[in-house]
Amino acid sequence: MTMSRVLDTQPAAVADKAPPPRALPSGPSPTSGIGQPMAPVFTAMAVLVLTVLSLAFARSTDAVAALWGAGGVAVAVWLRTSRGPLYDMCFAGLMVCGLAAGNLLGGNTKGSTFLFTIANMLDIYVAVLMARRFAPTLNLASVAGCSRFLIAAAIIAPLPAAILVGGTLWFGHGANFFDTAQTWWFGHAISIAVIGSFGLTVTRREIVRLRAPARAAEAVVLLGLLLVATLLIFGMQSLPISFVILPLLLLIAVRLRLLGVTTALVIIAIVAIGGSMMGYGPYSKVFNATDRAMMAQLLVLFGYLPILLVAALLEERDRLSDRAKAGQVRAERASEAKSRLLANVAHEIKSPVGGIIGIGELWRAGQLGATTQTQAEMADMLVKTARQVEALAHDLLDVARAESGAVKVELRPTDVPGVLDDVRRATALRPEAQGIRIDVVSEGDGLVALTDSQRLAQVVSNLTSNAVKYGGAGGVVTLRASRIHDGVRVEVIDRGPGLSPEKQAQLFEPFNRLGLERSTVEGHGIGLALAKRLVELQGGTIGVTSTPGEGAVFWVELPAA
């Protein structure tokens, strides 16, 4: 009786009651197609066929095959479809049946079949355990994940079975332990490293990539060229063109990434090892088939397999690049939203603040009625505070406009010393500049920059105001203009306490007052950020040079007219 019929016979009260939620199994989630319930059955059939083919065409040392694909297929499918302990037991049982049947059909005796089935299952099970332990995400699209899988599942996992087979055949049949264990290890390591990696990289994302006709055609052409080159090199007696394999593999890694490289490695492993065992290729002069197989195995493992790490590195770079682009888009959207908010806030502040200033000035002048001295002082404080808020609103609006590109600059030849002198006179009238000498120094003639004079004056005025407020303890602020190789340099120099490297790195961040929020020095932390935006709009650069205790030099470099 099926489960659906059993459920239909239950009482309505029981049937309507929702079953408790089941926890999802840990491990990799099954993908479309591979994770279907019939996957273990199909895998067992594939293992049977691959076992027969390997024993029929790839035996090289004491009935041990140098080319073994069954293990890689079993490991890849097991890792991709695992659903819990019960599933693992069923999968392992089917693999045992497939391996045993394949060994018997391949001509092995019952004793050999028992030994090789146990050894192959040991290979597969240890590889699955090692992969789950050291590469649990099964993500080969990173250098770390790919390296862990190759080392744990492909290099280390086949060692116990290789020792078991080598020792058993040596003890029972007098076979050479080293040759037998070596051939087993090489063959199974290549199987898991190449075919196992191929099975893990066949994902929905990779398949979607190949749906584009241009990409599919490119894959066919590149893999076809590789197949032809491999056949010419390892399918003939002597054709010295083996140097073309690595460039083709690198090109496939660049263009087709992991799936392309794993497919190419499958092609190379089959043709290179198979052709070498048949007496073709660069190792045809080696008389012993075992030695020829070993040379080909070494070539695949240490000559071509490392390209898989190159493809993993490129995949990792692509992923990081995509994340960086997504982060940049989010940051740009957030910056646009912030600029709109600043512009709206500044615009909404200006009108009521203007009204407050007007009322305060009327109150102070006595036009709203007779005022006492205390009331006049309060009116002065009101007007002063309101003008500070008005200046902040103007700065906020300028910052928002500069970040959104709404600020227009008219670049024209500008006499830089004249701008510095205008700034000096305007700054000297401020109350905070009392007792501070402001000098203007012009080094050389022809100090004409291609800039917007109004915006340059705004920038220099901001830097000079900061020098007076924060570095005025030295008593002197110097505005210097000099010629550089391709422009004009403006420096605002103070003899104040200077800035540490940490504070210099934060200077041009909006609303960052470097810990002076509670000081008596007035400011809002947006002047330097605005100055930076305005200088960049004029094609210049701005920076600071300072040593703690020795003052600071804020500089602006602009192109010469």
XYZ file of C-alpha atoms in Angstrom:
561
model
C 0.000 0.000 0.000
C 1.437 3.388 -0.917
C 1.911 6.221 1.527
C -0.764 8.371 -0.161
C -3.397 5.643 0.290
C -2.455 5.244 3.936
C -2.898 8.967 4.496
C -6.289 8.875 2.755
C -7.567 6.276 5.212
C -6.736 8.341 8.292
C -9.502 10.173 10.185
C -10.137 13.745 9.174
C -8.957 15.107 12.512
C -5.616 13.391 12.117
C -5.273 14.202 8.441
C -5.987 17.903 9.032
C -3.339 18.153 11.718
C -0.147 19.493 10.202
C 2.888 17.280 10.747
C 5.763 18.778 12.701
C 8.438 20.390 10.509
C 11.463 18.241 9.761
C 14.961 19.598 9.983
C 16.734 19.824 6.675
C 19.694 17.481 6.331
C 23.115 18.946 6.537
C 25.523 18.835 3.647
C 25.260 20.007 0.055
C 21.818 20.645 -1.307
C 20.863 18.458 -4.250
C 20.815 20.079 -7.614
C 18.353 19.671 -10.372
C 18.615 16.254 -12.011
C 21.498 14.892 -9.944
C 19.559 14.873 -6.695
C 16.693 12.712 -7.938
C 15.875 9.470 -6.002
C 17.131 7.294 -8.876
C 20.611 8.858 -8.778
C 22.147 6.004 -6.689
C 20.804 3.380 -9.098
C 22.142 5.195 -12.159
C 25.460 5.766 -10.367
C 25.751 2.057 -9.559
C 25.159 1.226 -13.221
C 27.779 3.777 -14.292
C 30.256 2.359 -11.759
C 29.659 -1.156 -13.123
C 30.315 -0.058 -16.714
C 33.399 2.016 -15.800
C 34.798 -0.869 -13.750
C 34.464 -3.283 -16.674
C 36.034 -0.782 -19.091
C 38.935 -0.026 -16.719
C 39.702 -3.710 -16.165
C 39.391 -4.472 -19.866
C 41.561 -1.666 -21.218
C 43.624 -0.141 -18.397
C 45.200 -3.008 -16.428
C 48.896 -2.366 -15.938
C 50.208 -3.806 -12.668
C 48.978 -7.064 -11.120
C 45.385 -6.568 -12.249
C 45.393 -2.965 -10.970
C 44.058 -0.449 -13.512
C 46.048 2.734 -14.101
C 42.946 4.619 -15.270
C 39.994 4.337 -12.897
C 36.856 6.452 -13.380
C 34.402 4.633 -11.124
C 35.700 6.164 -7.890
C 35.457 9.767 -9.105
C 31.886 9.294 -10.330
C 30.787 7.684 -7.061
C 32.428 10.362 -4.897
C 30.953 13.268 -6.880
C 27.385 11.901 -6.910
C 27.521 10.834 -3.269
C 28.649 14.285 -2.161
C 26.094 16.044 -4.362
C 23.076 13.950 -3.332
C 23.699 13.068 0.323
C 20.487 13.227 2.394
C 21.431 11.656 5.704
C 22.748 8.382 7.221
C 20.033 6.145 5.752
C 20.673 7.495 2.261
C 24.418 7.000 2.747
C 23.889 3.344 3.707
C 21.715 2.691 0.659
C 24.139 4.508 -1.634
C 27.105 2.544 -0.267
C 25.232 -0.752 -0.711
C 24.472 0.015 -4.352
C 28.107 1.003 -4.950
C 29.240 -2.337 -3.493
C 26.902 -4.157 -5.874
C 28.126 -2.148 -8.868
C 31.795 -2.630 -8.042
C 31.435 -6.341 -7.336
C 29.473 -6.963 -10.530
C 31.968 -4.950 -12.554
C 34.928 -6.889 -11.150
C 33.289 -10.246 -11.893
C 32.322 -9.181 -15.412
C 35.860 -7.825 -15.906
C 37.296 -11.302 -15.337
C 38.533 -11.129 -11.740
C 38.303 -14.128 -9.459
C 36.020 -14.126 -6.453
C 38.948 -13.439 -4.143
C 40.206 -10.539 -6.234
C 36.666 -9.232 -6.592
C 36.240 -9.245 -2.818
C 39.588 -7.472 -2.282
C 39.097 -4.833 -4.962
C 35.500 -4.158 -3.954
C 36.528 -3.581 -0.338
C 39.473 -1.412 -1.399
C 37.387 0.636 -3.840
C 34.683 1.243 -1.231
C 37.388 2.266 1.239
C 38.645 4.747 -1.357
C 35.209 6.194 -1.986
C 34.084 6.328 1.647
C 37.293 7.912 2.936
C 37.200 10.483 0.116
C 33.612 11.417 1.015
C 34.473 11.682 4.715
C 37.583 13.790 4.029
C 35.700 16.097 1.669
C 32.913 16.608 4.210
C 35.442 17.300 6.931
C 37.894 19.588 5.161
C 35.821 21.010 2.262
C 32.256 20.934 3.630
C 30.894 23.576 1.256
C 32.151 21.631 -1.801
C 32.893 25.018 -3.322
C 35.698 24.549 -5.820
C 35.283 28.147 -7.025
C 37.909 29.342 -4.543
C 41.562 28.511 -4.158
C 41.088 27.411 -0.547
C 38.079 25.192 -1.286
C 39.652 23.635 -4.364
C 42.975 23.000 -2.603
C 41.285 21.397 0.390
C 39.223 19.078 -1.791
C 42.200 18.008 -3.896
C 44.483 17.422 -0.921
C 41.940 15.729 1.341
C 39.792 13.728 -1.094
C 42.169 13.104 -3.997
C 45.653 12.896 -2.486
C 45.166 11.580 1.051
C 41.974 9.497 0.730
C 43.324 6.845 -1.729
C 46.388 6.070 0.437
C 44.761 3.516 2.820
C 43.292 1.497 -0.046
C 46.575 1.640 -1.974
C 48.445 0.274 1.045
C 45.777 -2.407 1.542
C 45.881 -3.610 -2.081
C 49.674 -3.396 -2.340
C 50.187 -5.292 0.911
C 47.588 -7.976 0.143
C 48.885 -8.688 -3.369
C 52.471 -8.733 -2.105
C 51.637 -11.112 0.712
C 49.361 -13.382 -1.316
C 50.875 -13.280 -4.802
C 54.368 -11.920 -4.361
C 53.575 -8.757 -6.338
C 55.792 -5.715 -6.050
C 54.269 -3.722 -3.208
C 55.562 -0.343 -4.322
C 54.519 -0.678 -7.971
C 51.061 -1.967 -7.090
C 50.360 0.664 -4.412
C 51.774 3.401 -6.633
C 49.624 2.476 -9.630
C 46.523 2.223 -7.444
C 47.150 5.559 -5.756
C 47.897 7.410 -8.970
C 44.858 5.985 -10.764
C 42.388 6.675 -7.974
C 43.837 10.090 -7.137
C 43.414 11.134 -10.762
C 39.882 9.729 -10.795
C 38.759 11.724 -7.765
C 40.725 14.853 -8.667
C 39.586 14.986 -12.291
C 36.246 13.203 -12.554
C 35.181 14.091 -9.009
C 35.951 17.760 -9.607
C 34.088 17.621 -12.917
C 31.018 16.206 -11.175
C 31.092 18.920 -8.509
C 31.453 21.762 -11.026
C 28.455 20.741 -13.164
C 26.073 23.204 -11.541
C 23.024 25.083 -12.717
C 25.042 28.284 -12.921
C 27.637 26.720 -15.228
C 24.966 25.202 -17.444
C 23.218 28.577 -17.729
C 26.507 30.107 -18.833
C 26.711 27.678 -21.732
C 23.196 28.442 -22.950
C 24.450 31.500 -24.786
C 25.223 30.426 -28.370
C 28.503 32.336 -28.464
C 29.732 30.794 -25.221
C 28.659 27.298 -26.292
C 30.433 27.681 -29.644
C 33.557 28.922 -27.892
C 33.502 25.912 -25.544
C 33.125 23.496 -28.449
C 35.991 25.101 -30.376
C 38.425 25.244 -27.434
C 37.682 21.733 -26.177
C 37.780 20.422 -29.760
C 41.229 21.949 -30.277
C 42.392 20.392 -27.027
C 41.043 16.977 -28.024
C 42.760 17.142 -31.407
C 46.055 18.249 -29.849
C 45.894 15.530 -27.191
C 45.144 12.849 -29.774
C 48.044 14.008 -31.933
C 50.443 14.009 -28.980
C 49.402 10.817 -27.172
C 47.809 8.894 -30.038
C 50.842 8.833 -32.360
C 54.339 7.471 -32.043
C 56.177 10.778 -31.838
C 54.847 14.263 -32.549
C 56.724 16.936 -30.529
C 53.903 19.405 -29.976
C 53.187 18.708 -26.296
C 53.965 22.355 -25.525
C 50.536 23.389 -26.876
C 48.605 21.650 -24.075
C 49.389 24.122 -21.291
C 48.539 27.280 -23.309
C 45.259 25.671 -24.374
C 44.476 24.730 -20.770
C 45.220 28.263 -19.578
C 43.023 29.696 -22.328
C 40.213 27.337 -21.335
C 40.644 28.400 -17.688
C 40.387 32.068 -18.660
C 37.399 31.665 -20.961
C 35.451 28.691 -19.569
C 36.526 28.684 -15.923
C 36.114 25.574 -13.731
C 33.720 23.516 -15.835
C 35.867 23.981 -18.922
C 39.085 23.038 -17.112
C 37.617 19.931 -15.464
C 36.196 18.797 -18.814
C 39.600 19.369 -20.435
C 41.331 17.394 -17.693
C 38.961 14.451 -18.234
C 39.851 14.461 -21.929
C 43.595 14.703 -21.238
C 43.556 11.974 -18.570
C 41.731 9.462 -20.773
C 43.753 10.102 -23.918
C 47.159 10.561 -22.253
C 47.030 7.553 -19.918
C 45.203 5.315 -22.393
C 47.500 6.230 -25.289
C 50.646 5.795 -23.178
C 49.553 2.325 -22.058
C 48.932 1.355 -25.674
C 52.480 2.391 -26.580
C 51.838 5.758 -28.192
C 52.947 9.271 -27.367
C 56.136 10.686 -25.844
C 56.573 7.663 -23.537
C 56.359 5.025 -26.279
C 60.098 4.311 -25.967
C 59.549 3.076 -22.393
C 59.297 -0.698 -22.675
C 57.281 -1.422 -19.501
C 53.552 -0.603 -19.708
C 53.526 0.101 -15.971
C 56.220 2.733 -16.349
C 54.438 4.301 -19.307
C 51.221 4.506 -17.277
C 53.072 6.001 -14.335
C 54.707 8.692 -16.491
C 51.354 9.674 -17.938
C 49.755 9.709 -14.489
C 52.517 11.949 -13.158
C 52.077 14.285 -16.116
C 48.346 14.648 -15.487
C 48.665 15.004 -11.699
C 51.554 17.433 -11.495
C 51.700 18.930 -14.976
C 48.087 19.703 -15.852
C 45.995 19.395 -12.672
C 47.395 22.630 -11.096
C 45.564 24.573 -13.828
C 42.441 23.713 -11.836
C 43.707 26.075 -9.129
C 44.139 28.809 -11.734
C 40.501 28.402 -12.761
C 39.470 28.451 -9.082
C 41.437 31.675 -8.596
C 39.688 33.261 -11.582
C 36.293 32.147 -10.260
C 37.133 33.640 -6.870
C 38.202 36.884 -8.508
C 34.955 37.020 -10.489
C 32.922 36.493 -7.337
C 34.798 39.200 -5.445
C 34.459 41.534 -8.416
C 30.704 40.956 -8.536
C 30.452 41.661 -4.823
C 32.511 44.820 -5.202
C 30.319 46.043 -8.064
C 27.159 45.307 -6.076
C 28.615 47.133 -3.078
C 29.573 50.074 -5.273
C 26.040 50.276 -6.661
C 24.590 50.200 -3.136
C 27.048 52.857 -1.986
C 26.225 55.088 -4.950
C 22.516 54.773 -4.262
C 23.050 55.532 -0.594
C 25.205 58.529 -1.508
C 22.527 59.828 -3.867
C 19.881 59.428 -1.176
C 22.102 61.223 1.344
C 22.746 64.068 -1.082
C 19.021 64.482 -1.701
C 18.394 64.458 2.046
C 21.087 67.075 2.671
C 19.748 69.282 -0.096
C 16.183 69.041 1.194
C 17.195 69.696 4.802
C 19.385 72.655 3.837
C 16.634 74.132 1.682
C 14.031 73.744 4.426
C 16.358 75.315 7.016
C 17.199 78.436 5.003
C 13.750 80.034 4.920
C 12.856 79.870 8.657
C 16.411 80.835 9.639
C 16.186 83.911 7.420
C 13.018 84.908 9.222
C 14.682 84.434 12.624
C 17.609 86.625 11.560
C 15.260 89.365 10.404
C 13.255 89.306 13.629
C 16.436 89.290 15.727
C 17.868 92.299 13.905
C 14.604 94.218 14.320
C 14.528 93.319 18.016
C 18.154 94.390 18.488
C 17.537 97.716 16.716
C 14.579 98.455 18.969
C 12.082 98.524 16.111
C 9.878 96.040 17.958
C 9.728 98.226 21.026
C 12.074 99.501 23.683
C 14.700 96.926 24.743
C 16.957 96.679 27.715
C 20.704 96.038 27.460
C 20.169 92.394 28.376
C 17.544 92.001 25.677
C 19.863 93.601 23.114
C 22.626 91.141 24.052
C 20.189 88.235 23.729
C 19.138 89.551 20.316
C 22.816 89.636 19.273
C 23.261 86.048 20.408
C 20.114 85.043 18.543
C 21.293 86.627 15.297
C 24.787 85.175 15.666
C 23.481 81.650 16.269
C 20.985 81.931 13.428
C 23.742 83.047 11.041
C 25.806 80.012 12.055
C 22.848 77.772 11.228
C 22.404 79.659 7.938
C 26.094 79.119 7.078
C 25.703 75.422 7.904
C 22.665 75.212 5.616
C 24.646 76.821 2.790
C 27.543 74.396 3.335
C 25.184 71.411 3.397
C 23.592 72.577 0.176
C 27.001 73.044 -1.445
C 28.117 69.545 -0.349
C 24.920 67.985 -1.710
C 25.271 69.858 -4.998
C 28.953 68.956 -5.330
C 28.313 65.237 -4.718
C 25.425 65.167 -7.172
C 27.394 67.065 -9.830
C 25.034 70.039 -9.739
C 27.794 72.539 -8.925
C 28.971 74.295 -12.055
C 32.491 75.630 -12.276
C 33.700 78.106 -14.878
C 37.359 77.457 -15.467
C 39.285 80.508 -16.601
C 42.786 81.959 -16.058
C 42.903 83.226 -12.481
C 45.593 85.238 -10.725
C 46.234 83.088 -7.664
C 48.153 85.699 -5.545
C 45.237 88.108 -6.026
C 42.800 85.500 -4.697
C 45.054 84.859 -1.703
C 45.246 88.560 -0.906
C 41.440 88.882 -1.051
C 41.113 85.917 1.325
C 43.696 87.417 3.683
C 41.812 90.721 3.956
C 38.443 89.015 4.470
C 39.789 86.617 7.117
C 41.595 89.396 9.037
C 38.219 91.042 9.730
C 36.873 88.010 11.580
C 36.839 88.118 15.387
C 38.777 84.853 15.733
C 41.648 86.323 13.671
C 42.425 89.043 16.195
C 46.070 88.851 17.239
C 47.055 86.549 14.360
C 49.248 87.740 11.502
C 48.220 86.470 8.057
C 50.953 86.674 5.417
C 50.759 86.128 1.662
C 53.878 84.794 -0.094
C 54.182 84.530 -3.896
C 57.139 82.538 -5.164
C 57.795 83.395 -8.785
C 55.862 85.117 -11.539
C 53.050 83.897 -13.761
C 51.120 82.175 -10.977
C 47.975 81.886 -13.072
C 45.808 78.780 -12.670
C 42.968 77.487 -14.776
C 40.270 77.551 -12.120
C 37.003 79.077 -10.951
C 38.068 82.144 -8.976
C 34.968 82.161 -6.797
C 35.278 78.468 -5.892
C 39.038 78.799 -5.339
C 38.433 81.698 -2.974
C 35.851 79.579 -1.138
C 38.342 76.714 -0.736
C 41.254 78.894 0.391
C 38.980 80.841 2.743
C 37.871 77.583 4.332
C 41.449 76.385 4.788
C 42.548 79.763 6.167
C 39.624 79.890 8.591
C 40.567 76.435 9.880
C 44.211 77.495 10.228
C 43.155 80.516 12.265
C 40.780 78.510 14.490
C 42.855 75.372 15.048
C 46.422 76.529 14.415
C 46.251 80.141 15.486
C 48.200 79.402 18.655
C 51.372 79.884 16.604
C 50.422 83.491 15.931
C 51.129 83.347 12.169
C 49.244 81.880 9.214
C 50.938 81.953 5.813
C 49.244 81.732 2.414
C 51.809 80.708 -0.193
C 51.528 80.372 -3.965
C 54.258 78.616 -5.987
C 54.777 77.089 -9.401
C 55.038 73.327 -9.845
C 55.949 71.401 -12.969
C 52.462 71.441 -14.508
C 50.416 73.811 -12.373
C 50.148 76.118 -9.394
C 50.365 75.055 -5.771
C 48.589 76.930 -2.978
C 49.610 76.270 0.624
C 47.976 77.379 3.862
C 50.566 77.031 6.645
C 50.006 77.312 10.379
C 52.215 76.805 13.417
C 49.643 75.041 15.542
C 49.748 71.657 17.299
C 49.767 69.681 14.056
C 47.981 66.462 13.165
C 48.785 62.800 13.752
C 48.775 60.388 10.754
C 45.509 58.859 12.029
C 43.780 62.250 12.057
C 45.206 63.156 8.645
C 43.547 60.040 7.191
C 40.144 61.220 8.502
C 40.420 64.910 7.662
C 38.293 65.023 4.539
C 35.457 62.859 5.863
C 32.160 64.763 6.196
C 31.009 65.601 9.751
C 34.256 64.341 11.288
C 35.752 66.919 13.673
C 38.517 64.614 14.879
C 37.306 64.517 18.460
C 36.829 68.299 18.819
C 33.032 68.120 19.033
C 33.075 69.304 22.672
C 35.732 71.962 22.221
C 35.059 75.682 22.284
C 36.077 75.969 18.611
C 32.994 76.295 16.433
C 32.613 74.050 13.413
C 30.490 71.388 11.759
C 33.050 69.102 10.117
C 31.971 69.601 6.516
C 34.248 72.435 5.381
C 37.164 70.244 4.313
C 34.854 67.702 2.660
C 33.319 70.537 0.647
C 36.757 71.928 -0.203
C 37.842 68.518 -1.495
C 34.760 68.236 -3.738
C 35.268 71.740 -5.128
C 38.972 71.202 -5.847
C 38.270 67.910 -7.625
C 35.583 69.581 -9.741
C 38.274 72.001 -10.935
C 40.636 69.195 -11.906
C 42.929 69.686 -8.925
C 44.058 67.782 -5.862
C 44.075 68.653 -2.172
C 45.988 67.233 0.757
C 47.787 67.914 4.006
C 51.305 67.526 5.352
C 51.735 67.683 9.098
C 53.870 66.544 11.994
C 52.490 66.633 15.546
C 53.856 69.686 17.347
C 55.132 71.346 14.153
C 51.987 72.763 12.562
C 50.224 71.782 9.362
C 50.418 72.590 5.660
C 47.189 72.250 3.674
C 47.905 72.333 -0.043
C 45.918 72.601 -3.248
C 47.381 71.894 -6.680
C 45.602 73.242 -9.766
C 46.498 73.071 -13.460
C 48.261 76.107 -14.850
C 46.506 78.320 -17.372
